[in-house]
CSV table of C-alpha atoms in Angstrom, one decimal:
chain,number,residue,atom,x,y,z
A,1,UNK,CA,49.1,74.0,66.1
A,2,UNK,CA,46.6,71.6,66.8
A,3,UNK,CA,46.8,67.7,67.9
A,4,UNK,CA,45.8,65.2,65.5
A,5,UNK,CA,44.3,62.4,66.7
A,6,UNK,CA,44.8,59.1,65.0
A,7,UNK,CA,41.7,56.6,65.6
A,8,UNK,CA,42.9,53.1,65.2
A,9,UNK,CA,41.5,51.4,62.0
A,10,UNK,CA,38.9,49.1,61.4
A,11,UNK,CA,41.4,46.3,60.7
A,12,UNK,CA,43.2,47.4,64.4
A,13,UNK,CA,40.3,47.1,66.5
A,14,UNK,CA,39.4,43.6,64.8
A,15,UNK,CA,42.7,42.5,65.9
A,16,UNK,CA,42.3,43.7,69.2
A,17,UNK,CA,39.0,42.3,69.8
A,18,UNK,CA,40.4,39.1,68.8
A,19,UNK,CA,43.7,39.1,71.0
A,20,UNK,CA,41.3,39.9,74.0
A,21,UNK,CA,39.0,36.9,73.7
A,22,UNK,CA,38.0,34.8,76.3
A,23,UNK,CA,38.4,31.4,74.6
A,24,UNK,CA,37.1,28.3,76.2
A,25,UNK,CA,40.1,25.7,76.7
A,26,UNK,CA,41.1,23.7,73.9
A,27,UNK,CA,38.7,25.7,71.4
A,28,UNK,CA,40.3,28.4,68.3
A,29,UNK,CA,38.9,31.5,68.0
A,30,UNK,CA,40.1,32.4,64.2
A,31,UNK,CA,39.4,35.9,62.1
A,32,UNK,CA,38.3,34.6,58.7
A,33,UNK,CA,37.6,37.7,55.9
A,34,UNK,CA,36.4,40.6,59.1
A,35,UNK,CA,34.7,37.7,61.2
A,36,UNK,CA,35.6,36.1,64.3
A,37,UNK,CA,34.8,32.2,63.9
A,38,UNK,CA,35.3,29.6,67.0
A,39,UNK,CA,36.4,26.2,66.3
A,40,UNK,CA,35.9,23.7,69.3
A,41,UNK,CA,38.9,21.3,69.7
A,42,UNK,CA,39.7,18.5,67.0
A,43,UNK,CA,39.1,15.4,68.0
A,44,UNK,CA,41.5,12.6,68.0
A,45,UNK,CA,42.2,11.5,64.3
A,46,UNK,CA,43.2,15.1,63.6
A,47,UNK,CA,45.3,15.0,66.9
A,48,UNK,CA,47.5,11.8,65.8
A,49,UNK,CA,48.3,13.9,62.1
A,50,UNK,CA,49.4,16.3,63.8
A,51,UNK,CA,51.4,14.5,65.9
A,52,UNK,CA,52.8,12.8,62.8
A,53,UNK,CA,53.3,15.5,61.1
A,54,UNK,CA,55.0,17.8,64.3
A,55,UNK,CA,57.4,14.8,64.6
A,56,UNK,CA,58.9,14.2,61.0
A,57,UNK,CA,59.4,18.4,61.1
A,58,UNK,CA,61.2,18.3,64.7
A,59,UNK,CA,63.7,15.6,62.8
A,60,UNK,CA,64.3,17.9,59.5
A,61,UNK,CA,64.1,21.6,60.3
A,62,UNK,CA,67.1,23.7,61.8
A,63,UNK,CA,67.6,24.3,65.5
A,64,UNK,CA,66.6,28.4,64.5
A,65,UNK,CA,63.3,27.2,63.4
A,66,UNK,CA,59.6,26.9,65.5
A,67,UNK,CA,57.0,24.7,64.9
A,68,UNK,CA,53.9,26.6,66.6
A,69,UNK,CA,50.2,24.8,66.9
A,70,UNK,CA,48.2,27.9,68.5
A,71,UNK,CA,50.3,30.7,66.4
A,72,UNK,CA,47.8,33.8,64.5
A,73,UNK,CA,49.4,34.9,61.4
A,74,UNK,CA,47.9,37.6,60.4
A,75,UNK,CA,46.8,38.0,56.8
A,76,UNK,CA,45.5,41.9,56.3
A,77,UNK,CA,45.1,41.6,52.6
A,78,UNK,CA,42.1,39.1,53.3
A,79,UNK,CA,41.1,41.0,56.7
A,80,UNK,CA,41.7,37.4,58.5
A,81,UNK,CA,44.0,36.3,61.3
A,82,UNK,CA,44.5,32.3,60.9
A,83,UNK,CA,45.5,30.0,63.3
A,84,UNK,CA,47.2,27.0,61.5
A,85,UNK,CA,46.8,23.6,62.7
A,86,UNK,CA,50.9,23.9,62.3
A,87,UNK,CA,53.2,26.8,61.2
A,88,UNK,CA,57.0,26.7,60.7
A,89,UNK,CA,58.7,30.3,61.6
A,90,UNK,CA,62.3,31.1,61.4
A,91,UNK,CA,62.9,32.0,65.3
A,92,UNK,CA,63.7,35.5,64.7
A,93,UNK,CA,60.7,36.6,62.8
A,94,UNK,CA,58.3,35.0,66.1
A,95,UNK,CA,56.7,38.3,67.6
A,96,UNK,CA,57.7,39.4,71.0
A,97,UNK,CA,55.6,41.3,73.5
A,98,UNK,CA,52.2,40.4,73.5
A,99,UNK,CA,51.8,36.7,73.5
A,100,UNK,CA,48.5,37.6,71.5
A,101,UNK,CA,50.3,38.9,68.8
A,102,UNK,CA,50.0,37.2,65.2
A,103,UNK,CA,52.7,36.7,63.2
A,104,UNK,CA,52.9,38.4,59.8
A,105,UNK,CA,52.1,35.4,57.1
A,106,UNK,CA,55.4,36.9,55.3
A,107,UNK,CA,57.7,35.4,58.0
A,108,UNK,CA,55.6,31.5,57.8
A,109,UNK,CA,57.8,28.8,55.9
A,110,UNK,CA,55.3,26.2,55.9
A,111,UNK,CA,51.4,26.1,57.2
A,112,UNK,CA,49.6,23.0,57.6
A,113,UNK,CA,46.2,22.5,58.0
A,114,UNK,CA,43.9,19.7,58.8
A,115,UNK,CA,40.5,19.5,57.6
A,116,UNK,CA,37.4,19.0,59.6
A,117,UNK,CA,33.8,18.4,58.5
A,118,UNK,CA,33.5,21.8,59.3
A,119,UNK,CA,36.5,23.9,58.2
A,120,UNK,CA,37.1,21.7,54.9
A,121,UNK,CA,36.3,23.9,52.4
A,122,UNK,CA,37.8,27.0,54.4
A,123,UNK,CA,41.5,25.3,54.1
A,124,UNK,CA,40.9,24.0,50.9
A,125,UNK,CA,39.4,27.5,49.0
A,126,UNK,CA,40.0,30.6,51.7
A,127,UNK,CA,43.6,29.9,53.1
A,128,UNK,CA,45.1,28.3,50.1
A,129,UNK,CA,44.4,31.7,48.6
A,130,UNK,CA,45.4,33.5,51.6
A,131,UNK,CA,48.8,31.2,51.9
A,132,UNK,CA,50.0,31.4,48.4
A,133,UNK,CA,49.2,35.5,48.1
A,134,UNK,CA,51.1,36.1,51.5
A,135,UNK,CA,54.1,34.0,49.6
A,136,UNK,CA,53.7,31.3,52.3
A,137,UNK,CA,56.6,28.7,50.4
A,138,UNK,CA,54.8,25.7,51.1
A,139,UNK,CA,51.5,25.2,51.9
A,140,UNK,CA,50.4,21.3,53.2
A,141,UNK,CA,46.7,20.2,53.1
A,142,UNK,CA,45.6,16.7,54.7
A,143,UNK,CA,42.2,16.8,53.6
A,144,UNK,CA,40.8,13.7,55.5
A,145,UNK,CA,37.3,14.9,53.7
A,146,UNK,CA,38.3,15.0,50.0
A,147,UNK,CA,35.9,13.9,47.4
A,148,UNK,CA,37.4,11.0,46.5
A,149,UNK,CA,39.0,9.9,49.7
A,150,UNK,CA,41.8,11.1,52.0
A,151,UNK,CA,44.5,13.1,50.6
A,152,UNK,CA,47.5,15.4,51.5
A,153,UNK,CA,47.4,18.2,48.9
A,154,UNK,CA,51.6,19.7,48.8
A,155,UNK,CA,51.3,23.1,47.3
A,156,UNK,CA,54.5,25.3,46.9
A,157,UNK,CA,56.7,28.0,44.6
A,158,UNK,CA,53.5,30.6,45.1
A,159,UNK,CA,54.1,33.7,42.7
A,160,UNK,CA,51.7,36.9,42.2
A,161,UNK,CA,48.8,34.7,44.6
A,162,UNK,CA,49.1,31.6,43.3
A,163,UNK,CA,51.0,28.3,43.5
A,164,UNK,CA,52.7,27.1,41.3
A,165,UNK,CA,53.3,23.6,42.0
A,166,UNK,CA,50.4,20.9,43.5
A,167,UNK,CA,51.2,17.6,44.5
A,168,UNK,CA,48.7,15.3,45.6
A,169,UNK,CA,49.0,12.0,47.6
A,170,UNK,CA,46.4,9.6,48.4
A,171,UNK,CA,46.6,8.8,52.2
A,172,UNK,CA,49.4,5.7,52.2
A,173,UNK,CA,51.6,7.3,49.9
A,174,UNK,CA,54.9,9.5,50.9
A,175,UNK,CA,54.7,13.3,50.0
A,176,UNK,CA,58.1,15.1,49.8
A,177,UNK,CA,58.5,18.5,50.6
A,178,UNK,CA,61.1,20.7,49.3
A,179,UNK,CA,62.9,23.1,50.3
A,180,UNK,CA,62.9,25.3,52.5
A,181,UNK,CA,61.6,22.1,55.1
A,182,UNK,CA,63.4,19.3,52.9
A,183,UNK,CA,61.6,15.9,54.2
A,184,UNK,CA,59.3,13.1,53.5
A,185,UNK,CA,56.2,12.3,55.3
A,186,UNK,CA,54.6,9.0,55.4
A,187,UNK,CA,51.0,9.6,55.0
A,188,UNK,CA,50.5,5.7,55.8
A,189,UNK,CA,50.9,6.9,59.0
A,190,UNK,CA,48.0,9.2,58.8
């Protein structure tokens, strides 16, 4: 009989690679379709929606429920590991072990991300898709870079890839989310 050796997979060592990173302080290092991209830290604008957004969660989810800012979920189908600017995860479904270890995008309620000059089109185009095909229920973009002027783009009931529902909201104007999260944020605030 002779021993089989199983050499870890592409994928794997991507992973790996990424989890042993020396990231400067403050800065994201994110695997977007097989490469590793480094985002330095947002600046303060982005900081304060966050903040916003962090706090109107903490006063709506349940107690069994994490709101993470620096968690990877993983997303295999599109050879990416993402780091949302936010990310709701039931408790139970949060990895143990290795700190390093991403999340599977199955187990994310909500993910949130913020646009920067620099990432804009990368939330709007490669992790919408990415969300809604790893049946992410609700999916909230505040595009502070949109076309025609800051928005917060709601996107939920994905189904095979694709959401099926899109709400839009100027900045100044309420968006509702539904269930599973069940609250209103005051973009005014943004």
């Amino acid at each position: 009989m002779t021993a089989e050796v199983l050499l870890p997979s592409a994928w794997e060592n991507l992973v790996r690679t990424w989890q042993e990173l020396d990231v400067p302080e403050g800065w994201r290092a994110e695997i977007i379709e097989e490469s590793i991209v480094m985002t330095p830290p947002p600046d303060t604008g982005h900081n304060l929606i966050a903040s916003r957004v962090t706090k109107a969660l903490v006063r709506a989810i349940p107690d069994d429920w994490e709101i993470f800012q620096t968690q990877g979920v993983s997303v295999p189908l599109r050879s990416s590991v993402f780091i949302p600017d936010l990310v709701v995860i039931p408790r139970e479904r949060v990895p143990g072990g290795d700190p390093a270890e991403p999340t599977p995008i199955e187990h994310a309620l909500l993910a949130v991300e913020i646009t920067s000059r620099s990432n804009a089109d990368t939330d709007r185009k490669t992790k919408l898709w990415s969300y809604a095909h790893g049946g992410v229920p609700l999916y909230l973009l505040v595009d502070r870079f949109a076309e025609n002027g800051p928005e917060v783009m709601l996107y939920s009931n994905p189904e095979n890839g694709i959401y099926q529902d899109t709400h839009r909201a100027p900045f100044g104007k309420p968006v509702t989310l539904p269930a599973p999260c069940e609250l209103t944020i005051d973009s005014g605030e943004f």
